[in-house]
XYZ file of C-alpha atoms in Angstrom:
333
model
C 63.518 63.966 -41.919
C 63.931 64.573 -38.270
C 61.855 66.918 -36.260
C 63.276 69.216 -33.690
C 64.475 67.213 -30.744
C 65.619 64.227 -32.882
C 62.216 62.442 -33.131
C 60.968 60.812 -36.344
C 57.963 62.214 -38.083
C 56.630 58.711 -38.805
C 53.302 57.948 -37.248
C 52.904 55.362 -34.560
C 50.859 53.163 -36.906
C 53.695 52.954 -39.470
C 56.133 52.046 -36.723
C 53.940 49.134 -35.655
C 53.669 47.886 -39.245
C 57.443 47.930 -39.704
C 57.974 46.110 -36.412
C 55.500 43.393 -37.370
C 57.163 42.974 -40.785
C 60.579 42.727 -39.190
C 59.385 40.026 -36.772
C 57.836 38.082 -39.641
C 61.093 38.098 -41.605
C 62.986 36.818 -38.581
C 60.513 33.973 -38.099
C 60.765 33.005 -41.793
C 64.473 32.929 -41.658
C 64.549 30.776 -38.562
C 61.944 28.162 -39.518
C 62.011 28.280 -43.317
C 58.215 28.333 -43.621
C 55.567 30.965 -44.007
C 53.729 31.723 -40.790
C 50.210 30.426 -40.816
C 47.233 32.586 -40.347
C 45.138 32.252 -37.270
C 42.495 29.510 -37.631
C 39.017 30.840 -38.092
C 36.156 28.944 -36.456
C 33.009 28.595 -38.477
C 30.216 30.513 -36.809
C 26.784 29.103 -36.446
C 23.936 28.628 -33.995
C 24.697 26.968 -30.709
C 23.689 23.328 -30.923
C 23.258 21.157 -27.817
C 25.941 18.515 -27.677
C 28.514 20.565 -29.685
C 31.823 21.374 -28.009
C 33.714 24.352 -29.469
C 37.205 25.563 -28.559
C 39.523 28.215 -29.962
C 39.109 31.791 -31.200
C 36.135 32.887 -33.234
C 35.887 35.228 -36.211
C 32.964 37.104 -37.700
C 34.411 36.807 -41.208
C 33.834 33.048 -41.529
C 31.200 31.900 -44.003
C 27.801 31.260 -42.487
C 27.233 28.319 -44.794
C 30.203 26.271 -43.560
C 28.981 22.678 -43.035
C 29.251 20.806 -39.739
C 30.661 17.287 -39.576
C 31.633 14.767 -36.926
C 35.234 16.029 -36.859
C 35.438 19.521 -38.388
C 38.524 21.701 -38.691
C 37.690 25.254 -39.791
C 40.775 27.232 -40.789
C 41.379 30.142 -43.177
C 44.673 28.734 -44.475
C 47.034 25.807 -44.317
C 48.325 25.421 -40.780
C 50.513 22.977 -38.948
C 48.738 19.934 -37.525
C 49.295 21.152 -33.965
C 47.403 24.389 -34.694
C 44.273 22.680 -36.056
C 41.045 23.047 -34.156
C 38.762 20.021 -33.854
C 35.062 20.540 -33.448
C 33.175 17.449 -32.245
C 29.483 17.378 -33.032
C 27.397 14.966 -30.946
C 24.044 14.649 -32.644
C 21.210 14.183 -30.157
C 19.114 11.079 -30.745
C 15.579 11.649 -31.924
C 13.011 11.418 -29.123
C 11.213 8.089 -28.871
C 7.458 8.333 -29.117
C 5.670 7.004 -26.039
C 3.980 3.671 -26.446
C 0.227 3.609 -26.710
C -0.021 0.986 -23.966
C 1.906 -1.571 -21.970
C 1.284 -5.266 -21.358
C 2.106 -7.835 -18.701
C 1.999 -11.549 -19.520
C 1.366 -14.197 -16.870
C 1.538 -17.920 -17.714
C 0.112 -20.432 -15.254
C 1.682 -23.923 -15.299
C -1.584 -25.800 -15.709
C -5.349 -25.520 -15.956
C -7.454 -23.074 -13.950
C -11.056 -23.161 -12.806
C -13.811 -20.827 -13.905
C -14.105 -19.650 -10.316
C -10.396 -18.855 -10.445
C -10.962 -16.616 -13.469
C -13.552 -14.718 -11.441
C -11.086 -14.255 -8.565
C -8.335 -13.050 -10.932
C -10.685 -10.347 -12.215
C -11.869 -9.202 -8.791
C -8.390 -9.056 -7.279
C -7.070 -7.122 -10.267
C -9.950 -4.644 -9.971
C -9.205 -4.095 -6.271
C -5.520 -3.636 -7.052
C -6.150 -1.038 -9.772
C -8.503 0.974 -7.562
C -5.973 1.171 -4.749
C -2.926 1.798 -6.922
C -4.696 4.604 -8.802
C -5.726 6.332 -5.542
C -9.438 5.617 -5.926
C -9.472 3.869 -2.539
C -7.617 5.244 0.493
C -6.834 1.700 1.686
C -6.797 -1.766 0.148
C -10.280 -3.176 -0.207
C -10.077 -5.658 2.683
C -8.746 -3.055 5.113
C -11.350 -0.565 3.994
C -14.087 -3.116 4.650
C -12.741 -3.686 8.160
C -12.671 0.040 8.821
C -16.284 0.444 7.755
C -17.431 -2.222 10.164
C -17.754 -4.980 7.562
C -15.610 -7.588 9.289
C -14.123 -9.983 6.737
C -13.261 -13.576 7.488
C -9.655 -14.105 8.521
C -8.935 -10.445 9.350
C -7.363 -10.080 12.835
C -9.019 -7.719 15.268
C -5.773 -5.933 16.102
C -5.306 -4.846 12.465
C -8.729 -3.231 12.536
C -7.823 -1.275 15.692
C -4.631 0.033 14.094
C -6.528 1.186 11.013
C -9.118 3.001 13.115
C -6.375 4.969 14.885
C -4.795 6.093 11.616
C -8.093 6.879 9.869
C -10.643 8.113 12.409
C -14.256 7.873 11.446
C -16.379 10.819 10.421
C -19.943 11.183 9.112
C -18.886 12.162 5.589
C -16.066 9.648 5.351
C -18.249 6.830 6.621
C -20.976 7.648 4.109
C -18.530 7.681 1.184
C -16.922 4.488 2.374
C -20.260 2.679 2.662
C -21.242 3.879 -0.816
C -18.117 2.674 -2.608
C -18.075 -0.661 -0.763
C -21.739 -1.218 -1.561
C -21.149 -0.532 -5.269
C -18.132 -2.832 -5.370
C -20.049 -5.624 -3.660
C -22.724 -5.396 -6.326
C -20.117 -5.572 -9.069
C -18.418 -8.594 -7.463
C -21.692 -10.465 -6.916
C -22.859 -10.068 -10.500
C -19.404 -10.774 -11.903
C -19.532 -14.138 -10.139
C -22.918 -14.820 -11.749
C -21.537 -13.740 -15.123
C -18.582 -16.120 -14.908
C -20.922 -18.972 -13.969
C -23.219 -18.370 -16.960
C -20.699 -17.820 -19.761
C -17.062 -17.835 -20.673
C -15.563 -14.381 -20.165
C -12.706 -13.679 -22.587
C -11.961 -10.096 -21.501
C -12.757 -7.580 -18.783
C -12.179 -3.813 -18.945
C -11.695 -1.383 -16.055
C -12.207 2.187 -17.260
C -11.091 5.142 -15.122
C -12.427 8.628 -15.733
C -14.252 10.021 -18.714
C -16.818 7.786 -20.369
C -16.929 4.197 -21.554
C -16.103 5.391 -25.065
C -13.307 7.790 -24.104
C -11.802 6.961 -20.688
C -8.662 8.524 -19.262
C -7.150 5.166 -18.333
C -7.997 1.652 -19.505
C -6.997 -1.576 -17.749
C -7.750 -4.854 -19.504
C -7.445 -8.393 -18.184
C -7.294 -10.806 -21.111
C -8.514 -14.303 -20.223
C -8.603 -15.749 -23.740
C -5.389 -17.713 -23.259
C -6.674 -19.587 -20.194
C -7.785 -23.195 -20.287
C -10.559 -24.039 -17.862
C -10.634 -27.386 -16.091
C -12.216 -29.075 -13.130
C -11.329 -28.499 -9.514
C -9.226 -31.663 -9.159
C -6.988 -31.234 -12.208
C -6.673 -27.427 -11.967
C -4.202 -25.273 -10.070
C -5.057 -23.739 -6.739
C -6.583 -20.299 -7.154
C -4.571 -18.756 -4.303
C -1.270 -19.806 -5.896
C -2.345 -18.339 -9.240
C -3.333 -15.044 -7.596
C 0.100 -14.833 -5.955
C 1.772 -15.440 -9.311
C -0.369 -12.737 -10.900
C 0.590 -10.117 -8.331
C 4.220 -11.204 -8.385
C 4.308 -10.497 -12.133
C 2.646 -7.115 -11.642
C 5.163 -6.261 -8.937
C 8.124 -7.145 -11.163
C 6.682 -5.208 -14.101
C 6.291 -2.116 -11.870
C 3.552 -0.695 -14.073
C 2.131 1.787 -11.567
C 5.283 3.489 -10.253
C 5.626 6.062 -13.062
C 2.035 7.295 -12.836
C 1.219 10.592 -11.200
C -1.509 11.393 -8.747
C -5.008 11.572 -10.165
C -8.206 12.978 -8.656
C -11.074 10.760 -7.649
C -12.709 9.380 -10.779
C -15.633 7.268 -11.826
C -14.850 3.614 -12.552
C -16.761 1.634 -15.195
C -16.530 -2.150 -15.560
C -17.067 -3.782 -18.964
C -17.342 -7.574 -19.371
C -17.290 -9.612 -22.569
C -19.616 -12.615 -22.663
C -21.986 -14.607 -24.835
C -24.920 -12.592 -26.111
C -27.384 -15.294 -24.963
C -25.893 -15.878 -21.515
C -29.065 -14.667 -19.812
C -27.477 -12.054 -17.529
C -29.929 -9.354 -16.483
C -27.890 -6.966 -14.359
C -25.236 -6.082 -16.963
C -26.361 -3.973 -19.902
C -25.434 -5.259 -23.387
C -23.441 -2.936 -25.652
C -23.670 -4.452 -29.109
C -21.580 -1.897 -30.994
C -19.003 -1.174 -28.314
C -15.372 -0.950 -29.435
C -12.212 -0.604 -27.388
C -11.218 3.050 -26.911
C -8.228 4.152 -28.954
C -7.219 7.000 -26.625
C -6.025 7.072 -23.046
C -3.388 5.149 -21.180
C -3.797 1.387 -21.523
C -2.471 -1.570 -19.555
C -3.238 -5.131 -20.648
C -2.683 -8.201 -18.460
C -2.550 -11.320 -20.633
C -3.225 -14.572 -18.780
C -2.426 -17.964 -20.302
C -1.923 -21.604 -19.343
C 1.106 -23.767 -20.170
C 2.048 -27.354 -19.447
C 5.194 -28.534 -17.712
C 7.134 -28.527 -21.014
C 6.290 -24.861 -21.657
C 3.862 -25.560 -24.504
C 0.715 -23.465 -24.598
C -2.385 -25.399 -23.655
C -5.382 -25.285 -25.963
C -7.209 -22.016 -25.513
C -10.937 -21.609 -25.516
C -11.937 -22.874 -28.941
C -15.545 -21.818 -28.469
C -14.634 -18.145 -28.094
C -12.258 -18.186 -31.065
C -14.698 -19.923 -33.419
C -17.779 -17.904 -32.422
C -16.283 -14.502 -31.680
C -19.278 -12.705 -33.195
C -21.521 -14.212 -30.524
C -19.529 -12.552 -27.741
C -20.457 -8.962 -27.000
C -19.622 -6.383 -24.370
C -21.732 -5.832 -21.258
C -21.505 -2.747 -19.062
C -22.088 -2.681 -15.328
C -24.984 -0.286 -14.510
C -23.080 0.980 -11.461
C -20.267 3.537 -11.720
C -17.943 3.142 -8.761
C -16.897 6.580 -7.532
C -13.509 6.793 -5.874
C -13.027 8.674 -2.619
C -10.346 9.768 -0.191
C -10.355 10.546 3.500
C -10.311 14.235 4.472
C -10.675 15.313 0.828
């Protein structure tokens, strides 16, 4: 029926349905196939590393599985209309290592005095790298008025201009240098009395639970006389060259001034009086740890015989603790 004025009484909704049906028939007649439904993308939580493209629909099943190449569609569709969803699964985080190690192999024998110098130089290096000393040990000694042999006078003048003296700074500097000198003197006595397989440098906390632990392992060294052994200076350069290549201190953050404890392993009957024996001491299991393993090899690369006495009588070697705790300091702090 027609209303007055010649307009149809059909609603606008019915007109749209008839138009859509008419267009669908024309498409079927032209292509000979049933038009495909719009692809429906499977909904789900946003996952990092997942790239989604195409329209979404709330009617998709929530339990639709994800795969490496996933096409989520409500019906059969031409290949060109498919939607590919690429899922890049993030790799599981790698747990940080409990500690790191640096190995240094000397091409020959070393002296017992050389072992003492390796330990002292490594201790100085750790203190400066971990901000417990404002300057390297030798420069700090020059600044405090303790002129070392072989240090040019002009270097001392430059240091004094950069770090002017003050009553508090001078007192702290004298204290830390005095404590370190005591440690060095008695370490030299210790190395002369007994074989020293290992030395620990503990930063912060206590001897049982330090914040950082630095170990120099001397068990792989073979001790010889002065004539047949390598020069100590060349071995020290090789040690620091290996530490420089390993770059073990670059990823560490700034730490406050801490107390530094030195532990030395030696024979229980060595006769040392200054160090205090710790019969039941065990290496701490917590805290950051760096181990420097020193060894000796011949020209063919074969490992020289290590200290057989230490390996066969390990129960006779105990830990000794220095009675002095070196306290780090900084200028203007």
